[in-house]
Short mmCIF file of C-alpha atoms in Angstrom, two decimals:
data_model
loop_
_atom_site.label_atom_id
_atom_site.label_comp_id
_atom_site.label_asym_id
_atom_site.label_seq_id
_atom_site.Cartn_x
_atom_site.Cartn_y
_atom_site.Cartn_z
CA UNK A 4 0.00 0.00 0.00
CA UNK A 5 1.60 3.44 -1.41
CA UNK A 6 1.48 6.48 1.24
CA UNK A 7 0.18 9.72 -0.81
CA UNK A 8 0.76 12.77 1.06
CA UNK A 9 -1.50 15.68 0.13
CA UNK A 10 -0.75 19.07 1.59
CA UNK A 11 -2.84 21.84 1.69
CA UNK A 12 -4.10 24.60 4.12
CA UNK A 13 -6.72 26.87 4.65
CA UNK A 14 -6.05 30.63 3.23
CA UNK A 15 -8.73 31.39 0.72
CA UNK A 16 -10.02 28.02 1.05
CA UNK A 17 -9.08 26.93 -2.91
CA UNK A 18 -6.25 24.66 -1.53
CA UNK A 19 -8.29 22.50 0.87
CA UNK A 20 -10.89 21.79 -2.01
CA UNK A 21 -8.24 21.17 -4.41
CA UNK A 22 -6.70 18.22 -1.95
CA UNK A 23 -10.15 17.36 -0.51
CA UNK A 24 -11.46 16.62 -4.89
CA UNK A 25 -8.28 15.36 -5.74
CA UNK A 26 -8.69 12.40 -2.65
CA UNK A 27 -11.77 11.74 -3.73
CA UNK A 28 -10.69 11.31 -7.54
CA UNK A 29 -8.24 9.08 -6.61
CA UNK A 30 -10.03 6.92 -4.35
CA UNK A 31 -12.60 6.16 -6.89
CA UNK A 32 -9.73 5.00 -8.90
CA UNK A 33 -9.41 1.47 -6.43
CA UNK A 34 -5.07 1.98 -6.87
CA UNK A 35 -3.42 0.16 -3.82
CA UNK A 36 -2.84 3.50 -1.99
CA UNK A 37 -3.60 5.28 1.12
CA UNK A 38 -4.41 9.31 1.24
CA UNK A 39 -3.63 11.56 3.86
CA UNK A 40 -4.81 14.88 3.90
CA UNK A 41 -2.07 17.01 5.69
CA UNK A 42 -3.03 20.27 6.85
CA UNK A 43 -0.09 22.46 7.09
CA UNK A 44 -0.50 24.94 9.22
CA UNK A 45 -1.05 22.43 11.97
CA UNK A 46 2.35 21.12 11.80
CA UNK A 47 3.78 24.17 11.60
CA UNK A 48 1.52 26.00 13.94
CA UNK A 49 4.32 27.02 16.67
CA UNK A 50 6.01 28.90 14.27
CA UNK A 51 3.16 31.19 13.37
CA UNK A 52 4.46 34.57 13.91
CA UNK A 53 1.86 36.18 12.78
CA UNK A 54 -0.68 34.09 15.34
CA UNK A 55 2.14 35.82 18.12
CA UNK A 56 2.05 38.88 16.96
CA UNK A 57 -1.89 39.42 16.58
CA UNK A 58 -3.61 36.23 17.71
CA UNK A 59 -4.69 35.14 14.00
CA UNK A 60 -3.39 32.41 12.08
CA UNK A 61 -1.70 33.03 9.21
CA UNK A 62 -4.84 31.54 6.92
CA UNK A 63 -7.23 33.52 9.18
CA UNK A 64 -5.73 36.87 8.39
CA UNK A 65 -5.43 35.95 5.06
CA UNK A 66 -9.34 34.93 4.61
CA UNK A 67 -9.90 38.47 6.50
CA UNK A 68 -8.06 40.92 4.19
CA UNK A 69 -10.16 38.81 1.64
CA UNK A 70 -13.68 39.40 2.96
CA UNK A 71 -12.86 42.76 3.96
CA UNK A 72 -11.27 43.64 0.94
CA UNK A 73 -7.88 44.59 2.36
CA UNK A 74 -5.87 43.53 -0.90
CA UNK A 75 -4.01 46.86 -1.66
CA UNK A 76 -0.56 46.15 -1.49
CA UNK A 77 -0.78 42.74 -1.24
CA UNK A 78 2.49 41.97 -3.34
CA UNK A 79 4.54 43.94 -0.90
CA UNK A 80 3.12 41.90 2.30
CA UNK A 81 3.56 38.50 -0.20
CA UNK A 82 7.20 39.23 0.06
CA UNK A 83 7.59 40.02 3.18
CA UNK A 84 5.76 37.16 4.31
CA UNK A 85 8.28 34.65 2.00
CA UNK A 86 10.76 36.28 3.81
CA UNK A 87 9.71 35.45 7.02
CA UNK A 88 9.53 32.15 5.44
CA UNK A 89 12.99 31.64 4.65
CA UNK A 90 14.41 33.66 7.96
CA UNK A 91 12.56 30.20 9.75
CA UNK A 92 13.53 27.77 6.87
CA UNK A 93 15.54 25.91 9.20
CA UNK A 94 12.55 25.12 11.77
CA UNK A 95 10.63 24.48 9.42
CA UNK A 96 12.61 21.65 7.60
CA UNK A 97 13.05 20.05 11.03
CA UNK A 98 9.42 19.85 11.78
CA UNK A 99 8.15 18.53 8.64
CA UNK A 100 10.94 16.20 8.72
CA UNK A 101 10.21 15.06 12.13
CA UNK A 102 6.04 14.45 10.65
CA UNK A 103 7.39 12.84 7.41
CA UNK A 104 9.36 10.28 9.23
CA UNK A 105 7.02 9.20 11.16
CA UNK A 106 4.46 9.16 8.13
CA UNK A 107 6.66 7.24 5.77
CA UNK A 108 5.00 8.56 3.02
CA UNK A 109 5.84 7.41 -0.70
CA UNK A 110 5.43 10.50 -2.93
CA UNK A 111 4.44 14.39 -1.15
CA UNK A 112 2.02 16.22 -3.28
CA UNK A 113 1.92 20.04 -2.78
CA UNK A 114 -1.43 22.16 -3.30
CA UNK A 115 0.43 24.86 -1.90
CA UNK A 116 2.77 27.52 -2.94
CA UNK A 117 5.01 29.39 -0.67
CA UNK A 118 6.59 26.38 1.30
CA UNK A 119 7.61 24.08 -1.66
CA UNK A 120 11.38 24.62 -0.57
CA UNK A 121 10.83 23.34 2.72
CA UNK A 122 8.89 20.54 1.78
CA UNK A 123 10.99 19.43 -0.71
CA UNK A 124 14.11 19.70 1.71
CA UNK A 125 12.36 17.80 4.31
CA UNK A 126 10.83 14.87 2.13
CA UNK A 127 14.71 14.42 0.86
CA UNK A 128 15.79 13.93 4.67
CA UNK A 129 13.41 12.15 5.85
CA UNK A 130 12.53 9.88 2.90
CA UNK A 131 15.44 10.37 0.28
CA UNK A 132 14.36 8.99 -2.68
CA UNK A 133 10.65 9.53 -2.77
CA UNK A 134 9.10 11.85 -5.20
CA UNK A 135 7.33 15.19 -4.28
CA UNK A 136 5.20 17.05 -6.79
CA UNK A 137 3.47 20.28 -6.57
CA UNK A 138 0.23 20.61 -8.35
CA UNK A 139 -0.04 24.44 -9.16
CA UNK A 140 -3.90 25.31 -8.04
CA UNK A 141 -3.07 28.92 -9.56
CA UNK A 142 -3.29 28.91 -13.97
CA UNK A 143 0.53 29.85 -13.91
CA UNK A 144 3.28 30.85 -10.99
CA UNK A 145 3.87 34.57 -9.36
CA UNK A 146 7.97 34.00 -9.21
CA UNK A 147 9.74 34.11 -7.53
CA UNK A 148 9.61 31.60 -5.09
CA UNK A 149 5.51 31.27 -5.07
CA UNK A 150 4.86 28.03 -6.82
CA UNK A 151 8.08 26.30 -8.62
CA UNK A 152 11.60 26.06 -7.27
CA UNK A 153 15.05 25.31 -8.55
CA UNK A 154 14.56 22.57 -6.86
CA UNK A 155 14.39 18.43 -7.83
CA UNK A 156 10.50 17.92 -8.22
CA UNK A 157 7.57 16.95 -10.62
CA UNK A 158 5.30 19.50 -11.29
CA UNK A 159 2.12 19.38 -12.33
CA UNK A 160 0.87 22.87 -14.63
CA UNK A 161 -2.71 23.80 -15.63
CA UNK A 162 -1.71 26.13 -18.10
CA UNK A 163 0.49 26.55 -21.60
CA UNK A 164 1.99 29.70 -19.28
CA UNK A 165 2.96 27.74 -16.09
CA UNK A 166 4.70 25.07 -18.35
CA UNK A 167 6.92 27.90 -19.97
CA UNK A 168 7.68 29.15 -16.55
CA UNK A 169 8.45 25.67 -15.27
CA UNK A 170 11.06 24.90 -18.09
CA UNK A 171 12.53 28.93 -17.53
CA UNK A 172 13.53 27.47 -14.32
CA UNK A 173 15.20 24.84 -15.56
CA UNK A 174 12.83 21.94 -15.28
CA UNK A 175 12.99 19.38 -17.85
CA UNK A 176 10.59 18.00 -19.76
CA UNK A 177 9.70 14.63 -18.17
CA UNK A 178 9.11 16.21 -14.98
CA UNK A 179 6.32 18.82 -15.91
CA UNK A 180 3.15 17.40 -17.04
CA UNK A 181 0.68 19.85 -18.31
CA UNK A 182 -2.96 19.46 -17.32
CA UNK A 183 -6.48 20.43 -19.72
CA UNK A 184 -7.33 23.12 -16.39
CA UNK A 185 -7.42 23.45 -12.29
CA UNK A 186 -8.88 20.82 -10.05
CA UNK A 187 -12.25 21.05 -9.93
CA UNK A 188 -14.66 19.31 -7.35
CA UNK A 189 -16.13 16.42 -8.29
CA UNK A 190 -19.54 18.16 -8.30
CA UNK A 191 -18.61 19.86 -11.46
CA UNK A 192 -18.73 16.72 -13.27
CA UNK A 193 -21.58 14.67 -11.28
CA UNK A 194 -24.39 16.95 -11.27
CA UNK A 195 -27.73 16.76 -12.38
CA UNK A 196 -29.47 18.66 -15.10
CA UNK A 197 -32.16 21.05 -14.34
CA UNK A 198 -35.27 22.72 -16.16
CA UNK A 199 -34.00 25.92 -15.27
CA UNK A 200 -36.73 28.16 -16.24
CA UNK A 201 -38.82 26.62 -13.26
CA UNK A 202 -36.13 26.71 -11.07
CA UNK A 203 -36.06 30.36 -11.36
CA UNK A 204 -39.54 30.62 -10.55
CA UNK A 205 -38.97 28.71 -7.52
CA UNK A 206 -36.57 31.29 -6.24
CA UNK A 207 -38.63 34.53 -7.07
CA UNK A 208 -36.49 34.95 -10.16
CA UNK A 209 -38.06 35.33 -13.91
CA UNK A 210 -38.08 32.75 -15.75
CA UNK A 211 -36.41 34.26 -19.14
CA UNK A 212 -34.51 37.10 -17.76
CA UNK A 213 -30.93 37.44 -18.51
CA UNK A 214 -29.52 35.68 -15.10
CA UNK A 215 -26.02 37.61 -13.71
CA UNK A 216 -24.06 35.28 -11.13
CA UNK A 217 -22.06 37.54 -8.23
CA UNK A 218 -19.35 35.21 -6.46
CA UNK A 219 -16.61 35.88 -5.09
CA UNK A 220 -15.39 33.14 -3.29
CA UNK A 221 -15.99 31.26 0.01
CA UNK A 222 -15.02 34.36 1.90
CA UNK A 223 -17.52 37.42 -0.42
CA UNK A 224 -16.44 40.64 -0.54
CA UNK A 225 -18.47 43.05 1.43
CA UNK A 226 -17.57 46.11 -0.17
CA UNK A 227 -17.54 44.61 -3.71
CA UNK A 228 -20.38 43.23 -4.12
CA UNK A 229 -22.66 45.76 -2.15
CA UNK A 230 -21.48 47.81 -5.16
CA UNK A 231 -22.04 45.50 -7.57
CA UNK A 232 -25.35 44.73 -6.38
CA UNK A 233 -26.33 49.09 -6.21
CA UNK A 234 -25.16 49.60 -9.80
CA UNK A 235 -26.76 46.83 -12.06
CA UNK A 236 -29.90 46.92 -9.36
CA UNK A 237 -30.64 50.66 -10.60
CA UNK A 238 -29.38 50.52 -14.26
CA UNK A 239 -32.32 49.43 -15.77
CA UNK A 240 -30.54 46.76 -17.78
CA UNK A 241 -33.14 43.77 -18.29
CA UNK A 242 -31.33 41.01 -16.12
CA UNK A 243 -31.76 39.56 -12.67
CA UNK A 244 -29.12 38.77 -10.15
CA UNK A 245 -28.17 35.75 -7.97
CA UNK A 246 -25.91 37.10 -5.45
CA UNK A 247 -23.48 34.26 -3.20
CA UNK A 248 -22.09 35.44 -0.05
CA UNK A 249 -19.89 32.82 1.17
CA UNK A 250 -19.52 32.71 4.56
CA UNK A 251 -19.74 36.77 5.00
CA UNK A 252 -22.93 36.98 7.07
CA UNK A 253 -22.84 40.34 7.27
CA UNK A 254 -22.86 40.78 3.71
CA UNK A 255 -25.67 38.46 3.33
CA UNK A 256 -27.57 40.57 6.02
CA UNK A 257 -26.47 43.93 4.40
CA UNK A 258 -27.82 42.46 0.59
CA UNK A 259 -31.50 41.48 1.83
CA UNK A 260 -32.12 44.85 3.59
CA UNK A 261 -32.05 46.48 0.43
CA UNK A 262 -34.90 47.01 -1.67
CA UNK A 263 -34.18 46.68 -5.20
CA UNK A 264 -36.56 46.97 -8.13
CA UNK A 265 -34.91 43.83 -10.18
CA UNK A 266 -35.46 40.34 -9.14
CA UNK A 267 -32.82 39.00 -7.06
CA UNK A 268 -31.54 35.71 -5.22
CA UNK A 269 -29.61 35.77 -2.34
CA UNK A 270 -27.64 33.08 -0.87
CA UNK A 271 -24.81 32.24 1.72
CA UNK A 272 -22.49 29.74 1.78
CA UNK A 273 -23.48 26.92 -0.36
CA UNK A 274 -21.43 23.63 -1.23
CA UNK A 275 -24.30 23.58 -4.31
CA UNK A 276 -22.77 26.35 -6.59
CA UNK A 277 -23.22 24.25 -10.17
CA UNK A 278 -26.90 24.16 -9.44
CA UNK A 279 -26.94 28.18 -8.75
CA UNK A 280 -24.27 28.05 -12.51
CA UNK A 281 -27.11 26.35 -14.25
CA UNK A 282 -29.46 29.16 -12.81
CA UNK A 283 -27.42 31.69 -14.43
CA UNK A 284 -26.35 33.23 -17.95
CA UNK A 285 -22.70 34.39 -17.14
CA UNK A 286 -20.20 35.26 -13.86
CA UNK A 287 -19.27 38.02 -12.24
CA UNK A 288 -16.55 38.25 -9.80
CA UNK A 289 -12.83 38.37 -8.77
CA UNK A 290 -10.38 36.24 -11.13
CA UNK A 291 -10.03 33.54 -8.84
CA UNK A 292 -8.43 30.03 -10.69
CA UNK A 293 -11.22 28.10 -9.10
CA UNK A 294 -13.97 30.24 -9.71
CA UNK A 295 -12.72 30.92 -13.57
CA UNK A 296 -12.22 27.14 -14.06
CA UNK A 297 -16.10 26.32 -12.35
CA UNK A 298 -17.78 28.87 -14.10
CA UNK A 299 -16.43 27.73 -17.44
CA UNK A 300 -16.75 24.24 -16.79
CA UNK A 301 -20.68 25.42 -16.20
CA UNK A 302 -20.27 26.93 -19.96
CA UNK A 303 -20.67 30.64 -18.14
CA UNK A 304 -18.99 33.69 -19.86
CA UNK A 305 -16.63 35.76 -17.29
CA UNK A 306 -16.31 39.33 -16.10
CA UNK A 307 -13.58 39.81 -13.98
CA UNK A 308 -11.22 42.92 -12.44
CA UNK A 309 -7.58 43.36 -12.11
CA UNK A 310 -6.28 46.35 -11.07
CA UNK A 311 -3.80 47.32 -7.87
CA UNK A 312 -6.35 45.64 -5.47
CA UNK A 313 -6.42 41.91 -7.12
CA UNK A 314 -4.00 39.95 -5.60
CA UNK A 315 -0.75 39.55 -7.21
CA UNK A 316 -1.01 35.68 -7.91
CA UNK A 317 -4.42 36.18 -10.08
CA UNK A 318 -3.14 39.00 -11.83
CA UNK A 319 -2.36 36.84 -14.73
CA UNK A 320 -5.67 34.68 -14.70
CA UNK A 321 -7.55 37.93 -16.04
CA UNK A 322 -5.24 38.20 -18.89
CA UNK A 323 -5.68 34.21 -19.80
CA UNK A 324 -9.69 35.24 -19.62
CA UNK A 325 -8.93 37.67 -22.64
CA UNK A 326 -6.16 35.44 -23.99
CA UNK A 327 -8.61 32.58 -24.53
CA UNK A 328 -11.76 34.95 -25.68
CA UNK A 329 -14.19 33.53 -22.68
CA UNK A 330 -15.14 37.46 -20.89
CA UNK A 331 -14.27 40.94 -20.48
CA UNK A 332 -11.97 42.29 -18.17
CA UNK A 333 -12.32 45.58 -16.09
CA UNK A 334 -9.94 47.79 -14.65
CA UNK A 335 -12.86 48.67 -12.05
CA UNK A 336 -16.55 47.27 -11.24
CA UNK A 337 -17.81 51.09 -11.23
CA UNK A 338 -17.95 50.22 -15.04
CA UNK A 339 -19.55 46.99 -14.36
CA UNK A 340 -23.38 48.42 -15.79
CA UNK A 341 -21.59 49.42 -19.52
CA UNK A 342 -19.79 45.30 -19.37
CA UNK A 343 -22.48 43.70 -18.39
CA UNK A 344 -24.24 45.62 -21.70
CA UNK A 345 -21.19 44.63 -23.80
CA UNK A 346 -21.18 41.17 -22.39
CA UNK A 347 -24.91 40.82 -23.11
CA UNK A 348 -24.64 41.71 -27.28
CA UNK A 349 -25.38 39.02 -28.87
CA UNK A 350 -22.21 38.38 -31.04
CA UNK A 351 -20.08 38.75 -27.93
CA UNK A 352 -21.91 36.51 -25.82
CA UNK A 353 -22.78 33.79 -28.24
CA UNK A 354 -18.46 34.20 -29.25
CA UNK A 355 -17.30 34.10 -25.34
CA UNK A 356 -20.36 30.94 -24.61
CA UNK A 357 -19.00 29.31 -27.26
CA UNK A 358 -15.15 29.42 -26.39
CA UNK A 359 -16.77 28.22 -22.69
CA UNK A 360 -17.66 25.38 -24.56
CA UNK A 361 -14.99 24.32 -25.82
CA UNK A 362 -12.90 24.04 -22.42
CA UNK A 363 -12.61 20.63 -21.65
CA UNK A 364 -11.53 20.29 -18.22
CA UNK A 365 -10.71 17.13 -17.34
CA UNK A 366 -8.01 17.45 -14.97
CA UNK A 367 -8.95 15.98 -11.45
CA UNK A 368 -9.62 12.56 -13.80
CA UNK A 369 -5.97 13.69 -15.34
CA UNK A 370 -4.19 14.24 -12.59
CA UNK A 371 -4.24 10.50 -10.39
CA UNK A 372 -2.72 9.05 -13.42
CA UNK A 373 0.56 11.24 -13.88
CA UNK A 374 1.03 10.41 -9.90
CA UNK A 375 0.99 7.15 -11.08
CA UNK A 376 3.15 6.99 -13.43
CA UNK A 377 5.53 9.00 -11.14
CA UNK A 378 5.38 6.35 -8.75
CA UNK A 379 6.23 3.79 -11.30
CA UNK A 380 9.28 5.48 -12.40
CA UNK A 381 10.18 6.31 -8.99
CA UNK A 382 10.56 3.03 -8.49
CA UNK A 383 11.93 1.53 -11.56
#
């Protein structure tokens, strides 16, 4: 029985899923190995500085600044934070060596960036010989020192871009293996078809109206979507809104005491989002990996922003939208009313739907296959 290591942890929640779908995939798959989900912070929690110096966890703060919108300057605090990273390198090889021993694991899999050194390092101590591979859950790398090292690993890319980058480091070819997207959860594939003109009704929505999805992730974005929801509410356009808060409550809250003349659905966290997808016509919302790859999985043209505010690592993931022709990107959602319009001509939309199509994401079915041939070459 083979010993999989999957790491993960918990900032913006994209990293947990990742692990949590990829287990599942591979378990369906009956191979003679054992999964264990390894949640980093928990190994490493005595060295949280940040928990010292304000009583957070690292992940905590992180999923704060998200829902709250704090994201100015984040590439300034991203290095700073990598260098607090490397100033504890040395504790944190010994710890995760001390874990791996006594988990004897036969290949480490990474769904994480910023740590890939140390786990690399430690996985060579402890277990010299066994392969570690870091899946990239962003569409390509924020060098340096973010996803892919100079390092001896397999790594696993989701996008033309993140290849390139891989072999700029020096990575050759048999050791990056390109995937047809991000992990998606299983639900993305498994769900069931819906009349969705009567599910609208259900919900208070019409049952023809041009349906705009607002999601931004399992955290929301108070301040964003509040907007959001003011400006296409009052602009008279003819569409309807369904309007996911994640776990922000008090966006949720905020969102129904408004009275708005245009139908709208509101909803809070929900593990059900490609039922809400089927609801809707297109996506609106921040250019997350996961939340690009689900909503064109669901066949949903995008509109996304990038601008100072978007975090540094997602930066890119707007441009691949316009790259591959599947939305419109804006430089601020105060112009959200005039992109939704241009979104909504019919040329535009039917071009961008139709490039939706044609993503075929398959790899969380991909994905359990390379780490198995990586294990058979291992140990050849």
């Amino acid at each position: 029985m083979k010993r999989i290591a999957l790491v993960y942890f918990d900032a913006g929640g994209g990293h947990r899923n990742a692990a949590m779908a990829l287990e599942q995939a591979i378990k369906k798959l009956n191979h003679p190995w054992e999964t264990h989900l390894v949640n980093l912070q928990e190994i490493l929690d005595s060295l949280d500085i940040i928990r010292k110096l304000t009583g957070l966890r690292i992940q905590d703060a992180y999923n704060r600044m998200l829902r709250n919108g704090w994201t100015l300057g984040s590439p300034q605090l991203m290095r700073m934070l990598q260098a607090l990273i490397w100033v504890y390198q040395g504790k944190t090889v010994r710890l995760l060596e001390k874990y791996l021993r006594e988990l004897r694991p036969h290949m480490v899999v990474s769904l994480i960036p910023h740590f890939n050194r140390a786990l690399c390092d430690s996985l060579h101590k402890a277990c010299p010989g066994k392969p570690f591979v870091t899946i990239l859950t962003d569409i390509a790398d924020y060098p340096p020192h973010f996803w892919i090292e100079r390092q001896e690993q397999f790594l696993i890319c989701g996008s033309e871009r993140a290849v390139q980058q891989a072999r700029e480091l020096g990575h050759s070819a048999e050791r990056i293996f390109q995937t047809s997207g991000m992990i998606l959860n299983p639900r993305f594939y498994n769900y069931s078809p819906i009349d969705r003109e009567s599910e609208r009704l259900k919900h208070g929505l019409e049952a023809a109206r041009v349906t705009v999805l607002v999601l931004f992730g399992g955290q929301g974005a108070r301040k964003k979507m509040l907007d959001i929801d003011a400006r296409l509410s009052e602009s008279g356009l003819p569409i309807q809104l369904i309007l996911i808060c994640g776990k922000n409550e008090r966006l949720q809250a905020e969102l129904r005491a408004q009275v708005r003349p245009m139908p709208r659905l509101i909803e809070g966290f929900t593990t059900n989002v490609p039922y809400y997808m089927q609801l809707a016509d297109c996506f609106v919302g921040k250019p997350g990996p996961g939340s690009i790859a689900e909503a064109l999985e669901m066949e949903l043209p995008i509109i996304v922003e990038r601008n100072a505010w978007t975090l540094p690592q997602e930066r890119y993931n707007a441009v691949w939208v316009q790259e591959k022709q599947v939305g419109l990107v804006v430089k601020n959602f105060d112009q959200i009313v005039d992109v939704v319009q241009q979104l909504l001509e019919k040329e535009t939309f039917a071009k961008f739907r139709c490039n939706a199509k044609k993503m075929r994401n398959r790899a969380l079915f991909e994905i359990p296959e390379i780490l198995s041939r990586i294990l058979q070459e291992s140990n050849s």
